[in-house]
Short mmCIF file of C-alpha atoms and ligand atoms in Angstrom, two decimals:
data_model
loop_
_atom_site.label_atom_id
_atom_site.label_comp_id
_atom_site.label_asym_id
_atom_site.label_seq_id
_atom_site.Cartn_x
_atom_site.Cartn_y
_atom_site.Cartn_z
CA MET P 2 102.10 117.80 115.17
CA ASP P 3 101.99 121.38 113.93
CA MET P 4 98.31 122.06 113.34
CA SER P 5 99.00 125.26 111.41
CA ALA P 6 101.07 123.52 108.71
CA ARG P 7 99.51 122.73 105.35
CA PRO P 8 98.68 119.08 104.78
CA LEU P 9 100.90 117.22 102.31
CA VAL P 10 97.86 115.35 101.00
CA GLU P 11 94.21 116.40 100.83
CA VAL P 12 91.62 113.97 99.57
CA ARG P 13 88.07 115.33 99.34
CA ASP P 14 84.91 113.36 98.60
CA LEU P 15 86.73 110.83 96.42
CA GLN P 16 84.36 108.59 94.47
CA VAL P 17 85.52 105.78 92.23
CA ASN P 18 83.15 103.74 90.06
CA PHE P 19 84.12 100.93 87.72
CA VAL P 20 81.67 100.88 84.88
CA SER P 21 81.07 97.99 82.54
CA ARG P 22 78.15 96.79 80.49
CA GLU P 23 77.24 94.28 83.23
CA ALA P 24 77.54 96.45 86.32
CA ASN P 25 78.56 99.65 88.05
CA VAL P 26 80.86 98.87 91.00
CA ALA P 27 80.81 101.68 93.58
CA ALA P 28 84.27 100.94 95.01
CA VAL P 29 84.92 104.27 96.77
CA ASN P 30 81.98 106.39 97.92
CA GLY P 31 83.03 109.77 99.29
CA VAL P 32 86.39 109.38 101.00
CA SER P 33 88.04 112.44 102.57
CA PHE P 34 91.22 112.68 104.62
CA ASP P 35 94.34 114.79 105.20
CA LEU P 36 97.93 113.72 105.69
CA MET P 37 100.50 116.05 107.21
CA PRO P 38 104.12 115.91 106.03
CA SER P 39 106.01 113.22 108.01
CA GLU P 40 102.80 111.58 109.16
CA VAL P 41 101.82 107.91 108.81
CA LEU P 42 98.15 107.21 108.10
CA CYS P 43 97.01 103.60 108.20
CA ILE P 44 93.93 102.59 106.26
CA ILE P 45 92.41 99.42 107.71
CA GLY P 46 89.40 97.32 106.78
CA GLU P 47 88.42 93.90 105.46
CA SER P 48 89.27 92.77 101.96
CA GLY P 49 87.15 94.56 99.33
CA SER P 50 86.55 97.73 101.38
CA GLY P 51 88.22 100.01 98.81
CA LYS P 52 91.66 100.47 100.39
CA SER P 53 93.69 99.64 97.28
CA VAL P 54 91.34 101.53 94.97
CA THR P 55 91.84 104.66 97.13
CA MET P 56 95.64 104.27 96.98
CA ARG P 57 95.71 103.62 93.26
CA SER P 58 93.59 106.74 92.69
CA ILE P 59 96.38 108.88 94.18
CA LEU P 60 98.70 107.58 91.44
CA ARG P 61 95.91 107.42 88.83
CA LEU P 62 96.59 103.78 88.10
CA HIS P 63 93.02 102.73 87.23
CA PRO P 64 92.03 101.66 83.71
CA PRO P 65 90.98 105.10 82.37
CA ARG P 66 88.19 104.05 80.06
CA ARG P 67 86.24 102.00 82.60
CA THR P 68 86.80 104.20 85.65
CA VAL P 69 84.83 107.25 86.74
CA ILE P 70 86.68 109.24 89.40
CA ARG P 71 85.14 112.25 91.12
CA GLY P 72 86.34 114.48 93.94
CA HIS P 73 89.63 116.15 94.62
CA ILE P 74 93.15 114.89 95.37
CA ARG P 75 95.99 117.27 96.13
CA VAL P 76 99.56 116.09 96.83
CA GLY P 77 101.94 118.99 97.52
CA ASP P 78 101.23 121.46 94.73
CA TYR P 79 99.81 118.84 92.38
CA ASP P 80 96.10 118.70 91.67
CA ILE P 81 96.28 115.01 90.81
CA LEU P 82 92.96 114.48 89.03
CA SER P 83 93.49 117.38 86.62
CA LEU P 84 97.12 116.70 85.60
CA SER P 85 98.00 115.69 82.05
CA GLU P 86 99.25 112.13 81.69
CA ARG P 87 102.72 113.53 81.04
CA ALA P 88 102.71 115.60 84.24
CA MET P 89 101.36 112.56 86.10
CA ASN P 90 104.38 110.57 84.94
CA GLU P 91 106.63 113.16 86.58
CA VAL P 92 104.72 112.75 89.84
CA ARG P 93 104.94 108.94 89.82
CA GLY P 94 108.14 107.81 91.48
CA ALA P 95 109.53 111.32 91.99
CA VAL P 96 106.85 112.79 94.29
CA VAL P 97 104.71 109.76 95.10
CA SER P 98 105.88 106.16 94.98
CA MET P 99 104.23 102.92 95.93
CA VAL P 100 105.18 99.54 97.36
CA PHE P 101 102.95 96.48 97.11
CA GLN P 102 102.37 93.15 98.77
CA GLU P 103 103.94 91.33 95.85
CA PRO P 104 107.37 92.78 94.96
CA MET P 105 107.49 90.82 91.71
CA THR P 106 104.84 93.17 90.28
CA ALA P 107 107.19 96.12 90.92
CA LEU P 108 110.51 94.45 90.09
CA ASP P 109 111.30 93.35 86.57
CA PRO P 110 112.39 89.68 86.62
CA VAL P 111 114.85 90.07 83.71
CA TYR P 112 116.96 92.92 85.13
CA ARG P 113 119.47 92.87 87.97
CA ILE P 114 118.35 94.73 91.13
CA GLY P 115 121.12 97.35 90.81
CA ASP P 116 120.21 98.18 87.22
CA GLN P 117 116.55 98.61 88.15
CA ILE P 118 117.34 101.08 90.92
CA ALA P 119 119.91 102.92 88.78
CA GLU P 120 117.47 103.12 85.88
CA THR P 121 114.86 104.87 88.07
CA VAL P 122 117.46 107.28 89.44
CA MET P 123 118.75 108.14 85.93
CA ARG P 124 115.27 108.58 84.49
CA HIS P 125 114.25 111.11 87.13
CA GLU P 126 117.54 112.87 87.78
CA GLY P 127 119.44 112.53 84.53
CA CYS P 128 122.72 111.60 86.25
CA SER P 129 125.43 109.26 84.89
CA HIS P 130 125.18 105.49 85.17
CA ALA P 131 128.14 105.42 87.58
CA ASP P 132 126.52 107.99 89.90
CA ALA P 133 123.21 106.13 89.70
CA MET P 134 124.91 102.84 90.65
CA ALA P 135 126.61 104.53 93.61
CA ARG P 136 123.19 105.78 94.68
CA ALA P 137 121.75 102.26 94.24
CA LEU P 138 124.39 100.92 96.62
CA GLU P 139 123.54 103.61 99.19
CA LEU P 140 119.86 102.72 98.91
CA MET P 141 120.52 99.01 99.42
CA GLU P 142 122.48 99.90 102.56
CA LEU P 143 119.66 102.18 103.67
CA VAL P 144 117.08 99.39 103.48
CA LYS P 145 119.52 97.10 105.32
CA VAL P 146 120.13 94.49 102.66
CA PRO P 147 123.14 92.41 103.81
CA SER P 148 126.07 92.19 101.33
CA PRO P 149 124.54 94.98 99.23
CA GLU P 150 127.24 94.96 96.48
CA ARG P 151 126.54 91.31 95.75
CA ARG P 152 122.73 91.81 95.90
CA LEU P 153 122.94 94.67 93.39
CA ARG P 154 124.09 92.09 90.83
CA ALA P 155 121.32 89.62 91.74
CA PHE P 156 118.09 89.04 89.83
CA PRO P 157 114.84 89.41 91.82
CA HIS P 158 114.18 85.63 91.92
CA GLU P 159 117.55 85.10 93.60
CA LEU P 160 116.43 87.03 96.71
CA SER P 161 114.28 85.85 99.61
CA GLY P 162 110.80 87.38 100.04
CA GLY P 163 112.04 89.72 102.78
CA LEU P 164 115.00 90.92 100.70
CA ARG P 165 112.80 91.42 97.64
CA GLN P 166 110.51 93.58 99.76
CA ARG P 167 113.52 95.65 100.83
CA ALA P 168 114.76 95.91 97.23
CA MET P 169 111.32 97.15 96.14
CA MET P 170 111.50 99.71 98.96
CA ALA P 171 114.92 100.82 97.63
CA VAL P 172 113.40 101.34 94.16
CA ALA P 173 110.50 103.27 95.71
CA LEU P 174 112.84 105.51 97.74
CA SER P 175 115.32 106.06 94.92
CA CYS P 176 113.97 109.49 94.02
CA ARG P 177 113.26 110.63 97.57
CA PRO P 178 109.46 110.78 97.31
CA THR P 179 107.58 113.09 99.67
CA LEU P 180 104.75 110.54 99.83
CA LEU P 181 105.08 106.77 100.03
CA LEU P 182 102.03 104.59 99.45
CA ALA P 183 102.40 101.14 100.98
CA ASP P 184 99.68 98.63 100.10
CA GLU P 185 99.91 95.64 102.48
CA PRO P 186 103.68 95.48 101.87
CA THR P 187 104.38 93.10 104.75
CA THR P 188 101.35 90.81 104.45
CA ALA P 189 103.20 88.00 102.64
CA LEU P 190 106.13 87.99 105.09
CA ASP P 191 106.43 85.84 108.19
CA ALA P 192 105.93 87.60 111.53
CA THR P 193 109.61 88.19 112.41
CA VAL P 194 110.57 89.55 108.99
CA GLN P 195 107.40 91.64 108.98
CA ILE P 196 108.40 93.39 112.23
CA GLN P 197 111.92 94.04 110.88
CA VAL P 198 110.54 95.60 107.70
CA LEU P 199 108.05 97.74 109.68
CA ILE P 200 110.77 99.03 112.01
CA MET P 201 112.95 99.85 109.00
CA LEU P 202 110.11 101.59 107.20
CA ARG P 203 109.27 103.68 110.26
CA LYS P 204 112.93 104.74 110.60
CA LEU P 205 113.22 105.64 106.89
CA GLN P 206 109.98 107.58 107.10
CA ARG P 207 111.40 109.66 109.97
CA ASP P 208 114.84 110.11 108.36
CA PHE P 209 113.34 111.17 105.03
CA GLY P 210 110.50 113.18 106.60
CA MET P 211 108.15 111.29 104.26
CA GLY P 212 104.39 111.12 104.49
CA VAL P 213 103.20 107.51 104.38
CA ILE P 214 99.80 106.01 103.67
CA PHE P 215 99.94 102.40 104.76
CA VAL P 216 97.17 99.95 103.95
CA THR P 217 96.69 96.84 106.04
CA HIS P 218 93.93 94.52 107.24
CA ASP P 219 96.11 93.71 110.27
CA LEU P 220 95.41 95.85 113.35
CA GLY P 221 98.69 94.75 114.97
CA VAL P 222 100.58 96.19 112.00
CA ALA P 223 98.56 99.41 112.22
CA ALA P 224 99.40 99.74 115.92
CA GLN P 225 103.12 99.38 115.06
CA ILE P 226 103.34 101.93 112.29
CA ALA P 227 100.48 104.45 112.37
CA ASP P 228 100.13 107.96 113.74
CA LYS P 229 96.49 107.99 112.71
CA VAL P 230 94.04 105.44 111.42
CA ALA P 231 91.16 105.49 108.94
CA VAL P 232 88.79 102.52 109.00
CA MET P 233 87.12 101.74 105.67
CA TYR P 234 83.93 99.84 105.06
CA ALA P 235 82.18 99.48 101.68
CA GLY P 236 84.16 102.31 100.14
CA ARG P 237 83.73 104.81 102.95
CA ILE P 238 85.80 105.92 105.93
CA ILE P 239 83.53 105.09 108.85
CA GLU P 240 85.98 106.00 111.63
CA TYR P 241 89.00 108.25 111.72
CA GLY P 242 91.40 109.38 114.45
CA SER P 243 94.72 108.98 116.23
CA VAL P 244 95.98 105.41 116.51
CA ALA P 245 95.31 105.47 120.26
CA ASP P 246 91.75 106.77 119.88
CA VAL P 247 90.71 104.37 117.15
CA LEU P 248 92.38 101.23 118.51
CA MET P 249 91.76 101.85 122.23
CA ARG P 250 88.49 103.83 122.20
CA PRO P 251 86.68 102.76 119.03
CA ALA P 252 83.39 104.56 118.37
CA HIS P 253 82.06 102.62 115.36
CA PRO P 254 80.60 99.11 115.78
CA TYR P 255 82.63 97.87 112.80
CA THR P 256 85.92 98.98 114.35
CA LEU P 257 84.80 97.45 117.64
CA GLY P 258 84.07 94.20 115.81
CA LEU P 259 87.50 94.18 114.13
CA LEU P 260 89.15 94.79 117.49
CA SER P 261 87.14 92.16 119.37
CA SER P 262 88.12 89.50 116.86
CA THR P 263 91.78 90.47 117.17
CA VAL P 264 91.79 90.60 120.98
CA HIS P 265 90.12 87.22 121.22
CA GLY P 266 92.40 85.74 118.60
CA GLN P 267 95.56 86.80 120.36
CA SER P 268 94.91 86.61 124.05
CA ARG P 269 92.52 83.72 124.40
CA GLU P 270 92.32 80.16 123.22
CA THR P 271 88.87 80.66 121.77
CA GLU P 272 87.97 80.87 118.10
CA ILE P 273 88.38 84.27 116.50
CA GLU P 274 85.01 85.95 116.83
CA ALA P 275 84.58 87.22 113.30
CA ILE P 276 81.91 89.80 112.55
CA PRO P 277 78.84 87.83 111.40
CA GLY P 278 77.57 88.37 107.86
CA SER P 279 79.47 89.72 104.91
CA PRO P 280 80.13 93.12 103.32
CA PRO P 281 77.47 94.53 100.95
CA ASP P 282 77.45 94.06 97.21
CA LEU P 283 79.15 97.18 95.82
CA ARG P 284 76.94 96.99 92.72
CA HIS P 285 73.83 97.55 94.87
CA LEU P 286 74.70 99.51 97.99
CA PRO P 287 71.89 99.95 100.53
CA PRO P 288 70.72 103.57 101.06
CA GLY P 289 71.53 103.77 104.77
CA CYS P 290 74.58 102.73 106.75
CA SER P 291 76.22 99.91 104.78
CA PHE P 292 77.19 98.15 108.01
CA ALA P 293 73.67 98.19 109.49
CA PRO P 294 72.67 94.71 108.18
CA ARG P 295 75.56 93.19 110.22
CA CYS P 296 75.33 95.50 113.21
CA LYS P 297 74.04 94.37 116.62
CA PHE P 298 73.42 98.01 117.58
CA ALA P 299 71.35 98.90 114.49
CA ILE P 300 67.98 100.66 114.84
CA PRO P 301 65.52 101.41 111.99
CA ALA P 302 66.94 104.94 111.45
CA CYS P 303 70.30 103.39 110.49
CA SER P 304 68.84 102.03 107.27
CA ALA P 305 67.23 105.32 106.21
CA SER P 306 70.24 107.39 105.14
CA PHE P 307 73.99 107.21 105.50
CA PRO P 308 75.01 108.59 108.92
CA PRO P 309 77.37 111.60 108.70
CA LEU P 310 80.82 111.53 110.32
CA VAL P 311 80.41 113.10 113.77
CA ALA P 312 83.17 114.24 116.11
CA VAL P 313 83.52 111.97 119.14
CA GLY P 314 86.64 113.73 120.45
CA PRO P 315 89.36 116.08 119.24
CA ASN P 316 90.49 114.72 115.84
CA HIS P 317 88.36 111.61 116.25
CA ALA P 318 85.19 110.99 114.23
CA ALA P 319 82.82 108.13 113.43
CA SER P 320 79.81 107.81 111.14
CA CYS P 321 77.34 106.07 113.41
CA LEU P 322 74.02 107.04 114.98
CA ARG P 323 74.70 104.76 117.93
CA VAL P 324 78.08 106.14 119.00
CA ASP P 325 77.10 106.55 122.67
CA VAL P 326 75.94 102.95 123.04
CA VAL P 327 78.94 101.62 121.12
CA ARG P 328 81.36 103.49 123.36
CA GLN P 329 79.99 101.78 126.46
CA ASP P 330 80.87 98.45 124.86
CA SER P 331 84.20 99.79 123.78
CA MET P 332 85.05 100.79 127.38
CA ALA P 333 84.26 97.22 128.42
CA LEU P 334 86.68 95.93 125.78
CA ALA P 335 89.46 98.20 127.00
CA SER P 336 89.11 97.16 130.66
N1 ADP K 29 89.65 97.65 87.96
C1 ADP K 29 88.55 97.24 88.62
N2 ADP K 29 87.39 96.96 87.97
C2 ADP K 29 86.29 96.56 88.64
N3 ADP K 29 86.21 96.42 89.98
C3 ADP K 29 87.33 96.68 90.69
C4 ADP K 29 88.57 97.09 90.07
N4 ADP K 29 89.50 97.28 91.04
C5 ADP K 29 88.88 96.99 92.21
N5 ADP K 29 87.59 96.63 92.01
C6 ADP K 29 86.59 96.28 93.05
O1 ADP K 29 86.55 97.34 93.99
C7 ADP K 29 86.31 96.82 95.30
C8 ADP K 29 87.35 97.34 96.25
O2 ADP K 29 88.59 96.73 95.95
P1 ADP K 29 89.96 97.04 96.70
O3 ADP K 29 90.16 98.49 96.86
O4 ADP K 29 91.00 96.30 95.94
O5 ADP K 29 89.73 96.37 98.13
P2 ADP K 29 90.76 96.24 99.34
O6 ADP K 29 90.17 97.02 100.45
O7 ADP K 29 90.80 94.77 99.65
O8 ADP K 29 92.10 96.76 98.88
C9 ADP K 29 86.32 95.31 95.18
O9 ADP K 29 84.98 94.88 95.12
C10 ADP K 29 87.01 95.07 93.85
O10 ADP K 29 86.57 93.89 93.26
MG1 MG K 30 93.89 95.73 98.61
#
């Protein structure tokens, strides 16, 4: 990685609140990260930790009237949070595109796959329908859909889940985005198909030189696809680093807990040792570390104020007062 290059994406102190008459949901509470061009960042964390809200902020997909977004998001030369809606529409699909867990939310059930891809290509590039269809065929080959000519004429419901996922990827890649956001795109697939899609995605990412932010709650998936990993808890990144550092030498008790449950689940016959307790209520976040109430390492100071992210190695940071103690446990896990 060239450390002197300018990041493709810079997110600084992102805060997202959903405001209604009943409550104020603090979904994202000061998230910062960088993504270099051609890098894959995985965001991991339990359901409800703010992963999807962070991704949707980059495309400004939140309901505008009920959402308060603060902070700074830069993608390439675009200052995302200050763009007009019209400029934002140019960014969507052409610079940044997104794939989801459920392809049917991205694919229109009443149009043939080929027409949907061609439509996106024509809208952004203004080429002829014939050229756009030729491009659609190329894209279907690129995402390794078998018998692509025939599948171009198919409707989304005529494809299997795995093929729909690939077709959605073809739509997302149709305008050669510099940044692909992937929100649990393989979660609904069975294990074999999931691996095939991940291998394909990794190859496309390298061939296109695309930056990718990939959200998953599955550490095995993160290990397959990531260069670096951000672990989210209650709307904050609580650990951040290379995939090897975070998954092999975790420094935050929450990451350690996620890893212990996975290791036990896969290599032993015992029950998965889930982290006891449940995530905090985002309408009433505690003042200190939001993981402290569930943490076996917690001391009184943990509940006083939110611990800052501290460096625990080169390009590896965790927000925990008890890093030294946690790392002794983490060594034991690795051995
Ligand atoms: N449009 C919305 N209005 C109100 N609350 C929302 C909205 N979108 C997400 N949330 C809440 O924000 C929190 C984080 O959600 P999300 O980012 O989807 O979690 P995950 O990490 O599972 O992707 C959840 O408590 C969710 O209910
Ligand atoms: Mg989500």
